[in-house]
Amino acid sequence: MLLYKKITALCCTAFLLAGVSGYTADAAINTEVGSLSGMPLPAPKKSETGKKITLNLASRLLTLYEGTEKVRIYPVAVGAPETPSPVGEFSISEKEVNPSWTDPKTEITVPSGPSNPLGYRWLGLYGNYGIHGTNAPWSIGRSVSHGCIRMYEEDVEELFESVPMGTPVEIIYARVIMEEAPDHTVSYYIYPDGYGWEPLTVSSVKECLAHYGVEDFATPDEVYHKIIASDGSVTYVAKHYDLVINGRKLKKKALGKDGDSYYKDIKDYGDAFTVLSTLEGGENNGSFGSFNWGNTASLGSLSLYLNGDTITSDELTKVKNSIVDASELYIAKEEEQGYGIPYQGTTFTDPVNIGDEVVNGFEWGSNSFAVNNAIVMAYAYDITGDKKHIDGVSTAMDYVLGRNPLSVSYVTGYGSYHISRPHHRYWSNELDSTLPVAPDGVMSGGPGAGLQDPYIQALGFKRGTLASERCYVDSIEAWSVNEVTINWNAPFAWVVSFLQDEAPNVSDSDEDKLVVTPSKVEVEVGETETLKPTVNGSAVDATFESSDDSVVTVDANGTITGVGEGTATITVTFGDKTATVNVTVTEVGTTESTGVTVPSFTGDLDEVKYGDVNVDGFVDSSDIVTLNKYLLNNIAYPLKSDVAMENANCVYDTTIDTKDSVAIINCVLQIIEESDLGPQK
């Protein structure tokens, strides 16, 4: 493994426990023989140039810092167990090009050249210890020297030119290396105890994880086997968050495998079970909406509705009622406006682009409020089956697609008159003919009363003189009204998909339609789900019949039970009205998106290429997509063959899960080598 390609952070200091023997399996799990401090290493001390070197003897990695930023990570060879490299704080006290070497046994001096074991550069630390090149490159990554630090010749020559005399050098021995990625995903490495200085226990490693709030997401068994392996490979634990509900920060940070740590705390906050209709806090405080990029509390409440089995029935009812209440407000707003937008302007300021001026009207990205609020109406339709909620969604989309004061579709390629020049760095054909035009299906932010960009101002638009709905121009330079962002194109795509799935099932002429929720069901064998029939939002006493009792059964109360793998239809009847529910039944465990058991591979190992999930001969981004689709729904997106299944087991354990996906991502990003995928020799 080319460890120098890892972007690691040294975050745990080790006690140097010379003379402590190894541990048994029981001791590793249950005792405290040896420990870690668990505290993050202090930031590298500043030198006059800002340069510093940190060397970890356990990982055999040398890191060059400039300030607190890592400049390079180099693999090195360190002292053999019988002649260990020293630990402590040193500095570069000597620099020599083409050093000579005197054999301590024969006292023969070897001049600079290919026979000189010091290579062509010497960085002295103290006494006879130093950092140097080598004529034995095979030794890099091992513990073989008499105490000096060996580097590849090209690496030491680069380091030699980078660091001046007096550069601080800190040498440590730390087997546990913690890493926190920019997205707050925590992982750790455990390196071999080459010197026998640092026996580890499960509790000492978990103590280290505790400083990142993720100790609960690594089981004792997982940690124990990681200690046993001690191979320096990465283990991904969980992502940690600073959890805030309506401005109040929770004590717990971790939210990972099961959400328990988070949920124990949110029970104390009643607002967690409420979907807002007016934003609270941030630059959009008071805006008419449930959520946007800077106000995401209501998205958490929606997730509680989707996972209703994790909360009490009263809490679930509260969430449902708040969703329906918010939808009712948006529908009322559509009805009181001629163009049916589920949004109204507000009074706002923009200190960055406008200054202290107070503006009244549509905010930046007004279309995003329309589609975000449409999502809430879609959820209300899912809860009630009441046609008015899906009609509200359609009305919002009508506004976006052209039923507005400008009669313009704010989506490229759709509508009699649609935009074509949204503000985007790449789709910039308006400014550079060598670049492409925007593809069809891109939604712009839409009208905004702030008129922040100079282009729209130069056209004669003046704040406060024009209705918000008309404060728009289709130009790449009009960034305040024609911007393209993922945080409003993602909900736009969501709403389009919702209408495509649900609208064909809605009758415009029949207000008394029988509605059954859920409208489609996926269960495992033995799993149950209860159907709820309603007419005009009121529950009715219907009858139920399964098309295939060998796949799914249904009782008089509408409770279905998965019997065998396959698909079937449940027919629901109330008077002269009928509705159908499509049911898919899978074997136990096959619908789990985060872990699919790997079958024993009996094929030709010569055909196996770990990471090549789509079996096209390459490990690239297409394999990431293929694996993630499989993890999302392995029934809809099966892997091609047994070879593909074997190729997907990149971490090489008993399951195919998100760890395998992350491994391929790291390989594509060249953080790890392709040879690091699959079983390690």
XYZ file of C-alpha atoms in Angstrom:
681
model
C 0.000 0.000 0.000
C 1.354 3.418 -0.906
C 0.637 5.073 2.397
C 2.128 8.379 1.350
C -0.909 8.935 -0.825
C -3.217 9.021 2.174
C -4.208 12.403 3.502
C -3.921 11.550 7.183
C -4.227 13.677 10.310
C -2.231 12.666 13.368
C -4.748 13.152 16.117
C -3.875 10.747 18.916
C -0.723 10.754 21.025
C 0.594 7.529 22.437
C 2.247 6.707 25.746
C 5.594 5.044 25.070
C 5.287 1.851 27.075
C 8.689 0.226 26.716
C 8.874 -3.314 27.951
C 5.124 -4.014 27.968
C 4.349 -7.372 26.393
C 1.568 -8.235 23.939
C -2.070 -8.912 24.769
C -4.562 -11.717 24.557
C -7.912 -11.431 22.799
C -9.646 -11.128 26.153
C -7.233 -8.542 27.398
C -7.641 -6.480 24.256
C -11.375 -6.272 24.786
C -11.708 -6.095 28.541
C -8.613 -4.578 30.109
C -6.642 -1.365 30.135
C -3.125 -2.717 29.569
C -1.616 0.197 27.730
C -3.639 3.220 26.688
C -3.842 6.237 24.475
C -4.172 9.743 25.735
C -6.981 10.174 23.219
C -6.195 13.881 22.946
C -5.478 15.570 19.630
C -1.834 16.368 18.952
C -1.014 20.040 19.371
C -0.607 22.012 16.181
C 2.980 21.908 14.921
C 5.145 24.523 16.570
C 5.883 27.433 14.317
C 9.420 27.996 13.086
C 10.826 31.192 11.692
C 9.958 29.985 8.191
C 6.717 28.305 9.208
C 8.141 24.899 8.188
C 8.042 21.842 10.442
C 8.608 18.112 10.031
C 6.599 15.490 11.921
C 7.629 11.830 11.718
C 5.511 8.954 13.048
C 7.721 5.902 13.593
C 4.730 3.556 13.819
C 3.268 4.511 10.435
C 6.680 5.205 8.902
C 5.397 8.425 7.370
C 7.145 11.803 7.387
C 4.951 14.895 7.015
C 6.171 18.339 6.006
C 4.100 21.209 7.379
C 3.981 24.860 6.419
C 2.233 26.487 9.314
C -0.544 24.055 10.131
C -0.999 22.950 6.506
C 0.408 19.671 5.234
C 2.645 20.211 2.234
C 3.830 16.632 1.571
C 3.681 13.180 3.117
C 6.668 10.903 2.451
C 7.179 7.178 3.162
C 10.354 6.450 5.106
C 12.375 3.639 6.656
C 13.074 3.880 10.389
C 15.272 2.183 12.952
C 15.123 -1.560 13.451
C 13.566 -2.819 16.741
C 17.054 -3.468 18.155
C 18.241 0.014 17.059
C 15.107 2.182 17.212
C 14.947 5.746 15.966
C 14.840 8.341 18.742
C 11.616 10.003 19.890
C 11.435 13.663 20.804
C 11.810 17.219 19.509
C 14.786 18.005 17.312
C 15.776 20.414 14.563
C 17.767 20.352 11.358
C 21.288 21.069 12.594
C 23.244 20.052 9.509
C 22.700 19.933 5.742
C 25.155 18.217 3.404
C 25.119 17.450 -0.305
C 26.883 14.257 -1.417
C 27.878 13.129 2.102
C 30.550 10.509 2.722
C 29.975 7.589 5.107
C 32.357 5.789 7.451
C 31.633 2.139 8.153
C 31.585 1.859 11.982
C 32.874 -1.752 11.826
C 35.737 -1.362 9.346
C 36.276 2.413 9.732
C 36.506 2.568 5.933
C 35.121 5.817 4.482
C 32.830 5.467 1.479
C 32.642 8.583 -0.744
C 29.430 9.877 -2.274
C 28.104 7.582 -4.972
C 25.891 4.571 -5.602
C 27.658 2.512 -2.909
C 27.066 5.111 -0.209
C 24.143 4.055 2.052
C 23.436 7.737 2.881
C 22.488 8.541 -0.692
C 23.150 12.069 -1.897
C 21.577 14.221 0.835
C 22.040 14.387 4.612
C 19.874 16.327 7.115
C 21.484 15.991 10.535
C 19.348 15.977 13.689
C 21.801 15.270 16.511
C 24.822 13.052 17.022
C 24.901 10.418 14.289
C 21.115 10.556 13.700
C 19.746 12.183 10.588
C 17.415 12.049 7.597
C 19.090 10.866 4.413
C 18.719 9.125 1.066
C 19.475 5.487 0.488
C 20.969 3.053 -1.995
C 18.459 0.447 -0.791
C 15.055 1.815 -1.920
C 13.492 -1.575 -1.123
C 13.879 -0.739 2.584
C 11.473 2.221 2.487
C 8.398 1.501 4.569
C 10.273 -0.872 6.887
C 12.009 -0.777 10.277
C 15.559 -1.697 9.239
C 18.013 1.156 9.882
C 20.442 1.794 12.742
C 18.217 4.657 13.878
C 18.431 7.114 10.991
C 15.518 7.986 8.747
C 15.842 6.782 5.144
C 13.939 8.312 2.229
C 13.663 7.694 -1.486
C 16.408 9.717 -3.148
C 14.011 11.943 -5.117
C 12.010 12.580 -1.930
C 14.968 13.542 0.254
C 16.324 15.846 -2.439
C 12.941 17.591 -2.585
C 12.801 17.834 1.223
C 16.403 19.088 1.357
C 15.527 22.045 -0.873
C 12.310 22.754 1.033
C 13.580 23.077 4.613
C 16.205 25.491 5.980
C 18.585 24.970 8.877
C 16.829 25.040 12.221
C 13.575 23.532 10.934
C 11.817 21.794 13.890
C 11.537 17.994 13.668
C 9.094 16.143 15.931
C 9.451 12.355 16.071
C 6.570 10.429 17.675
C 5.356 6.867 17.994
C 1.562 6.725 17.496
C -0.121 3.558 16.278
C -3.608 5.053 16.112
C -4.083 7.710 13.472
C -7.378 9.594 13.355
C -8.635 11.366 10.263
C -11.553 13.749 9.819
C -12.512 14.546 6.219
C -13.893 17.967 5.226
C -17.425 16.497 5.332
C -16.771 15.400 8.974
C -16.529 11.725 8.131
C -14.259 10.145 10.739
C -11.939 7.252 9.996
C -8.942 5.724 11.686
C -5.843 3.671 10.989
C -3.978 1.282 13.290
C -0.341 0.517 12.486
C 1.796 -2.426 13.712
C 3.583 -2.131 17.046
C 7.024 -2.538 15.470
C 8.892 -1.524 18.604
C 6.548 -3.124 21.141
C 6.076 0.298 22.726
C 2.308 0.666 22.501
C 0.018 -2.288 23.220
C -3.579 -1.279 22.424
C -6.946 -2.117 23.930
C -10.426 -1.716 22.568
C -11.245 0.878 25.201
C -8.135 2.930 24.452
C -9.012 3.112 20.759
C -12.646 3.991 21.511
C -11.359 6.725 23.832
C -9.705 8.262 20.798
C -12.932 7.973 18.788
C -14.841 9.624 21.630
C -13.140 12.940 20.945
C -14.936 12.952 17.593
C -18.285 11.872 19.042
C -18.313 8.588 17.149
C -17.250 6.033 19.744
C -20.713 4.437 19.696
C -20.420 3.649 16.004
C -17.478 1.254 16.248
C -18.366 -1.988 18.001
C -15.877 -3.642 20.379
C -15.604 -6.581 17.995
C -14.839 -4.308 15.037
C -12.159 -2.454 16.989
C -10.684 -5.682 18.324
C -10.248 -7.161 14.831
C -8.789 -3.877 13.646
C -6.179 -4.070 16.414
C -5.403 -7.663 15.510
C -4.945 -6.740 11.830
C -2.868 -3.585 12.524
C -2.309 -3.217 8.794
C -2.522 0.554 8.530
C -5.629 0.382 6.334
C -8.442 2.891 6.696
C -11.600 2.096 8.650
C -14.537 4.456 8.150
C -16.591 4.970 11.303
C -19.310 7.600 10.937
C -20.019 11.191 10.058
C -20.428 13.591 12.948
C -22.578 16.704 12.996
C -23.154 19.711 15.148
C -26.876 19.184 15.677
C -28.934 22.350 16.026
C -32.710 22.620 16.416
C -34.099 26.122 16.076
C -30.839 27.676 17.132
C -30.232 25.342 20.078
C -27.171 23.121 19.882
C -27.575 19.572 21.151
C -25.045 17.864 23.378
C -24.644 14.823 21.143
C -22.687 15.192 17.910
C -22.850 11.808 16.269
C -25.440 10.644 13.811
C -24.372 7.598 11.926
C -25.452 4.001 11.779
C -28.771 4.034 13.590
C -29.605 7.576 14.695
C -30.159 6.574 18.328
C -27.779 9.126 19.769
C -29.609 11.896 17.990
C -33.117 10.804 18.719
C -32.620 10.478 22.484
C -31.979 14.188 22.554
C -34.606 15.502 20.174
C -37.421 14.115 22.308
C -36.898 17.164 24.504
C -37.607 19.514 21.611
C -41.203 19.676 20.519
C -40.288 21.748 17.469
C -38.538 18.691 16.037
C -41.984 17.315 15.203
C -43.163 20.456 13.421
C -42.791 21.387 9.761
C -42.622 25.162 9.666
C -44.422 27.417 7.211
C -42.333 30.488 8.041
C -38.541 30.269 8.185
C -36.823 31.142 11.423
C -33.291 32.528 11.561
C -30.603 33.227 8.986
C -30.748 35.560 6.027
C -34.247 34.317 5.112
C -35.791 34.836 8.545
C -39.540 35.352 8.135
C -39.698 33.953 4.599
C -42.871 32.139 3.524
C -41.608 28.595 3.286
C -40.705 25.438 5.163
C -37.022 25.118 4.304
C -34.236 26.352 2.059
C -30.463 25.977 1.860
C -29.883 27.819 5.131
C -32.943 26.584 7.086
C -33.154 22.797 7.127
C -34.931 22.000 10.410
C -38.175 21.089 8.655
C -36.337 18.604 6.439
C -35.471 16.749 9.627
C -39.141 16.771 10.611
C -40.073 15.363 7.193
C -37.538 12.586 7.750
C -39.301 11.713 11.017
C -42.538 11.296 9.052
C -40.749 8.970 6.623
C -39.448 6.970 9.593
C -42.614 7.020 11.648
C -41.831 3.688 13.289
C -38.996 5.375 15.235
C -41.291 7.822 17.065
C -44.474 7.537 19.100
C -47.906 7.621 17.473
C -48.591 11.018 19.073
C -45.344 12.418 17.710
C -46.083 11.017 14.265
C -49.549 12.567 14.348
C -48.023 15.917 15.265
C -45.607 15.731 12.335
C -48.383 14.748 9.905
C -50.684 17.533 11.092
C -47.960 20.146 10.733
C -47.248 18.975 7.158
C -50.909 19.190 6.220
C -51.295 22.578 7.944
C -48.321 24.001 6.034
C -49.714 22.649 2.773
C -53.101 24.261 3.496
C -51.381 27.640 3.866
C -49.544 27.223 0.570
C -52.747 26.226 -1.211
C -54.532 29.265 0.242
C -51.684 31.468 -0.997
C -51.994 29.993 -4.494
C -55.732 30.634 -4.509
C -55.464 34.277 -3.492
C -52.982 35.067 -6.280
C -53.837 35.182 -9.944
C -50.793 33.188 -11.005
C -50.941 30.523 -8.332
C -47.469 30.678 -6.777
C -47.303 29.119 -3.275
C -45.078 31.943 -2.100
C -45.217 35.589 -1.134
C -42.438 38.130 -0.854
C -41.143 39.466 2.416
C -39.152 42.374 3.781
C -35.438 41.624 3.658
C -31.965 43.120 3.564
C -28.816 42.082 1.706
C -25.831 43.754 3.433
C -23.303 42.108 1.081
C -24.799 43.127 -2.269
C -27.148 46.020 -1.409
C -26.098 47.499 1.927
C -28.505 48.710 4.602
C -31.440 49.298 2.228
C -34.615 47.427 3.182
C -36.298 45.663 0.258
C -39.852 44.372 0.084
C -40.777 41.651 -2.398
C -39.540 38.376 -3.861
C -36.238 37.131 -2.468
C -33.234 35.825 -4.370
C -34.176 32.387 -5.740
C -37.933 32.885 -5.477
C -38.536 29.841 -7.685
C -36.819 27.688 -5.080
C -39.521 28.632 -2.566
C -42.162 27.565 -5.091
C -40.691 24.068 -5.585
C -39.687 23.577 -1.939
C -43.205 24.407 -0.800
C -44.533 22.101 -3.505
C -42.624 19.253 -1.822
C -44.538 19.895 1.403
C -47.829 19.785 -0.527
C -46.728 16.473 -2.053
C -46.124 15.040 1.419
C -49.573 16.257 2.470
C -51.068 14.397 -0.490
C -49.211 11.251 0.592
C -50.681 11.616 4.096
C -54.267 12.460 3.204
C -54.844 11.311 -0.364
C -56.752 14.561 -0.795
C -56.622 15.734 -4.393
C -56.289 19.405 -3.491
C -52.730 18.876 -2.271
C -51.462 17.351 -5.514
C -53.397 20.056 -7.364
C -51.376 22.531 -5.315
C -48.167 20.887 -6.528
C -49.349 21.115 -10.149
C -50.292 24.771 -9.700
C -46.822 25.597 -8.394
C -45.249 23.887 -11.411
C -47.603 25.743 -13.750
C -46.159 28.989 -12.390
C -42.561 27.826 -12.903
C -43.291 26.543 -16.417
C -44.914 29.692 -17.770
C -48.147 30.670 -16.023
C -46.670 33.843 -14.597
C -46.772 37.590 -15.380
C -43.899 37.280 -17.875
C -45.372 34.202 -19.600
C -41.901 32.646 -19.499
C -40.901 29.151 -18.523
C -38.034 29.394 -16.055
C -36.861 25.952 -17.248
C -34.571 25.662 -20.267
C -36.074 23.830 -23.252
C -39.627 23.571 -21.878
C -42.496 25.857 -22.803
C -43.447 28.045 -25.772
C -41.162 30.761 -24.454
C -38.435 29.515 -22.151
C -35.169 30.811 -20.756
C -31.954 29.786 -22.502
C -29.134 31.775 -20.888
C -29.006 31.000 -17.157
C -26.083 32.178 -15.042
C -23.592 29.311 -15.036
C -19.802 29.012 -15.231
C -19.765 26.274 -17.870
C -22.972 26.767 -19.820
C -21.568 30.126 -20.914
C -22.115 30.144 -24.660
C -23.573 33.659 -24.385
C -20.103 34.929 -23.417
C -17.854 32.323 -25.052
C -18.981 30.501 -28.200
C -16.576 27.627 -27.499
C -18.581 26.692 -24.408
C -21.957 24.893 -24.507
C -25.428 26.279 -23.999
C -27.428 25.075 -21.039
C -29.121 21.684 -21.575
C -32.875 21.294 -21.372
C -34.369 20.961 -17.891
C -32.428 23.585 -15.918
C -34.429 25.893 -13.633
C -33.199 29.400 -12.821
C -33.692 31.180 -9.512
C -36.368 33.465 -10.971
C -37.541 36.999 -10.198
C -36.044 38.881 -7.287
C -36.885 42.342 -5.976
C -33.326 42.878 -4.766
C -31.938 43.400 -8.301
C -28.431 42.902 -6.867
C -26.395 42.496 -10.051
C -25.152 45.500 -12.082
C -26.335 44.001 -15.385
C -30.035 44.107 -14.534
C -29.573 47.542 -12.987
C -27.932 48.786 -16.187
C -31.057 47.740 -18.093
C -33.007 50.334 -16.118
C -34.539 48.122 -13.404
C -34.885 50.071 -10.147
C -35.734 48.580 -6.786
C -39.208 49.352 -5.558
C -40.570 50.508 -8.932
C -41.643 47.184 -10.446
C -43.713 44.264 -9.219
C -41.505 41.427 -7.975
C -42.875 38.999 -10.549
C -41.449 41.176 -13.333
C -37.964 41.676 -11.859
C -36.270 39.246 -14.199
C -34.110 39.115 -17.336
C -32.766 36.046 -19.160
C -29.009 36.674 -19.341
C -25.952 34.910 -18.004
C -24.814 38.237 -16.518
C -27.999 38.709 -14.497
C -26.760 36.559 -11.659
C -29.222 37.813 -9.023
C -32.273 36.550 -10.959
C -30.948 33.915 -13.358
C -28.577 31.862 -11.237
C -28.486 28.058 -11.448
C -27.860 26.191 -8.195
C -28.232 22.588 -7.106
C -30.285 23.566 -4.047
C -33.232 24.592 -6.190
C -32.728 22.289 -9.150
C -32.714 19.240 -6.855
C -36.210 19.974 -5.449
C -37.379 20.875 -8.960
C -36.321 17.408 -10.155
C -37.989 15.866 -7.090
C -41.314 17.563 -7.825
C -41.181 16.584 -11.508
C -40.581 12.965 -10.509
C -43.437 13.087 -7.983
C -45.924 14.403 -10.523
C -44.780 11.896 -13.113
C -45.432 9.057 -10.663
C -48.640 10.268 -9.021
C -50.490 12.567 -11.400
C -51.634 9.813 -13.827
C -53.490 8.191 -10.929
C -55.468 11.323 -10.079
C -58.841 11.963 -11.695
C -59.728 15.582 -12.349
C -63.408 14.764 -12.633
C -63.959 12.450 -9.672
C -63.773 14.289 -6.357
C -64.993 11.168 -4.524
C -62.130 8.963 -5.608
C -61.034 6.065 -3.407
C -57.448 6.729 -2.348
C -55.245 4.113 -0.695
C -52.026 4.946 1.111
C -49.402 3.857 0.558
C -50.083 3.573 -3.161
C -47.275 1.026 -3.646
C -45.535 -1.208 -1.146
C -42.182 -2.973 -0.870
C -41.892 -5.513 1.959
C -39.678 -8.420 2.867
C -40.986 -11.919 3.500
C -42.716 -11.879 6.885
C -42.904 -8.085 7.004
C -46.280 -6.313 7.291
C -47.767 -3.028 6.112
C -51.258 -1.632 6.694
C -53.192 -0.006 3.839
C -55.356 2.996 4.637
C -58.275 3.687 2.262
C -59.869 7.163 2.258
C -62.443 9.107 0.265
C -62.059 12.872 0.272
C -59.548 12.509 3.096
C -61.870 10.489 5.381
C -61.190 6.859 6.322
C -63.630 4.289 4.882
C -64.431 0.646 5.633
C -63.209 -1.061 2.459
C -62.581 -4.670 1.468
C -59.221 -6.067 0.307
C -58.181 -8.884 -2.008
C -54.744 -10.163 -3.048
C -54.061 -11.284 -6.606
C -51.578 -13.912 -5.381
C -51.688 -15.259 -1.817
C -48.389 -17.057 -2.374
C -46.704 -13.648 -2.662
C -48.724 -11.475 -0.277
C -51.822 -11.881 1.892
C -54.167 -9.203 3.214
C -56.642 -9.313 6.086
C -59.945 -7.503 6.623
C -58.172 -4.559 8.253
C -55.951 -3.968 5.237
C -52.792 -5.385 6.822
C -50.677 -7.084 4.170
C -48.009 -9.706 4.908
C -45.163 -10.698 2.601
C -45.265 -14.461 1.956
C -42.915 -15.178 -0.929
C -40.635 -13.310 -3.293
C -42.432 -11.727 -6.239
C -45.029 -9.077 -7.161
C -48.773 -8.971 -6.650
C -51.694 -6.565 -6.636
C -54.028 -5.719 -3.770
C -57.495 -4.655 -4.963
C -59.305 -2.322 -2.565
C -63.085 -1.910 -2.918
C -65.487 0.593 -1.339
C -68.994 0.553 -2.783
C -68.610 1.023 -6.503
C -65.124 2.440 -6.175
C -61.906 0.433 -6.529
C -58.203 1.112 -6.257
C -55.145 -1.079 -6.646
C -51.861 -1.217 -4.770
C -48.801 -2.834 -6.346
C -46.780 -4.895 -3.873
C -43.201 -6.141 -4.265
C -41.997 -8.823 -1.847
C -38.316 -9.612 -1.452
C -36.364 -12.150 0.523
C -35.233 -11.064 3.974
C -32.178 -8.832 3.775
C -32.279 -8.078 0.059
C -33.793 -4.613 0.438
C -31.219 -3.402 2.899
C -29.367 -0.594 1.165
C -26.361 -0.520 3.459
C -25.206 -4.131 3.413
C -25.753 -7.116 1.124
C -24.227 -10.453 2.060
C -21.508 -11.553 -0.356
C -21.993 -15.098 -1.693
C -19.008 -17.409 -1.863
C -17.178 -16.908 -5.146
C -16.535 -20.104 -7.061
C -15.537 -18.619 -10.418
C -12.183 -17.955 -12.054
C -10.151 -15.520 -9.929
C -8.289 -14.436 -13.068
C -11.511 -12.707 -14.133
C -11.720 -10.697 -10.896
C -10.685 -7.027 -10.836
C -11.666 -5.486 -7.502
C -13.438 -2.164 -7.931
C -14.585 -2.933 -11.504
C -18.245 -3.291 -10.528
C -19.618 -2.873 -14.070
C -17.014 -5.339 -15.439
C -15.756 -3.089 -18.220
C -12.078 -3.633 -17.401
C -11.565 -0.285 -15.635
C -12.018 1.134 -12.137
C -13.572 4.560 -12.584
C -16.542 6.774 -11.684
C -18.967 4.525 -13.595
C -18.250 1.775 -11.056
C -19.185 4.147 -8.214
C -22.526 4.847 -9.908
C -23.181 1.149 -10.570
C -22.435 0.138 -6.982
C -24.476 2.962 -5.429
C -27.489 2.102 -7.586
C -27.131 -1.520 -6.491
C -26.959 -0.512 -2.814
C -29.993 1.711 -3.272
C -32.104 -1.053 -4.795
C -30.407 -4.332 -5.646
C -33.635 -5.689 -7.122
C -34.026 -2.883 -9.652
C -30.281 -2.547 -10.286
C -28.710 -6.020 -9.958
C -25.028 -6.567 -10.635
C -24.191 -8.299 -13.904
C -22.597 -11.495 -12.636
C -20.863 -13.328 -9.838
C -17.652 -11.683 -11.010
C -19.271 -8.241 -10.609
C -20.404 -9.212 -7.102
C -16.870 -10.288 -6.204
C -15.403 -7.128 -7.755
C -17.715 -5.008 -5.575
C -16.327 -6.458 -2.332
C -13.516 -3.888 -2.219
C -13.058 -3.814 1.552
C -13.280 -7.592 1.464
C -15.517 -8.588 4.301
C -18.797 -10.463 4.460
C -20.973 -7.682 3.032
C -21.132 -5.248 0.151
C -21.986 -1.870 1.618
C -21.121 1.824 1.558
C -17.581 1.086 2.759
C -16.926 -0.569 -0.599
C -18.296 2.476 -2.399
C -16.038 4.792 -0.390
C -13.043 2.577 -1.186
C -13.682 2.912 -4.936
C -14.097 6.675 -4.550
C -10.719 6.867 -2.791
C -9.171 4.779 -5.539
C -10.601 6.991 -8.306
C -9.313 10.049 -6.408
C -5.895 8.313 -6.152
C -5.961 8.445 -2.352
C -5.346 4.694 -2.384
C -4.006 2.371 -5.048
C -6.092 -0.070 -7.064
C -4.062 -2.824 -5.418
C -5.477 -1.728 -2.055
C -8.942 -2.954 -3.117
C -10.019 -6.488 -2.303
C -8.106 -8.969 -0.129
C -4.683 -7.791 0.997
C -1.760 -10.133 0.650
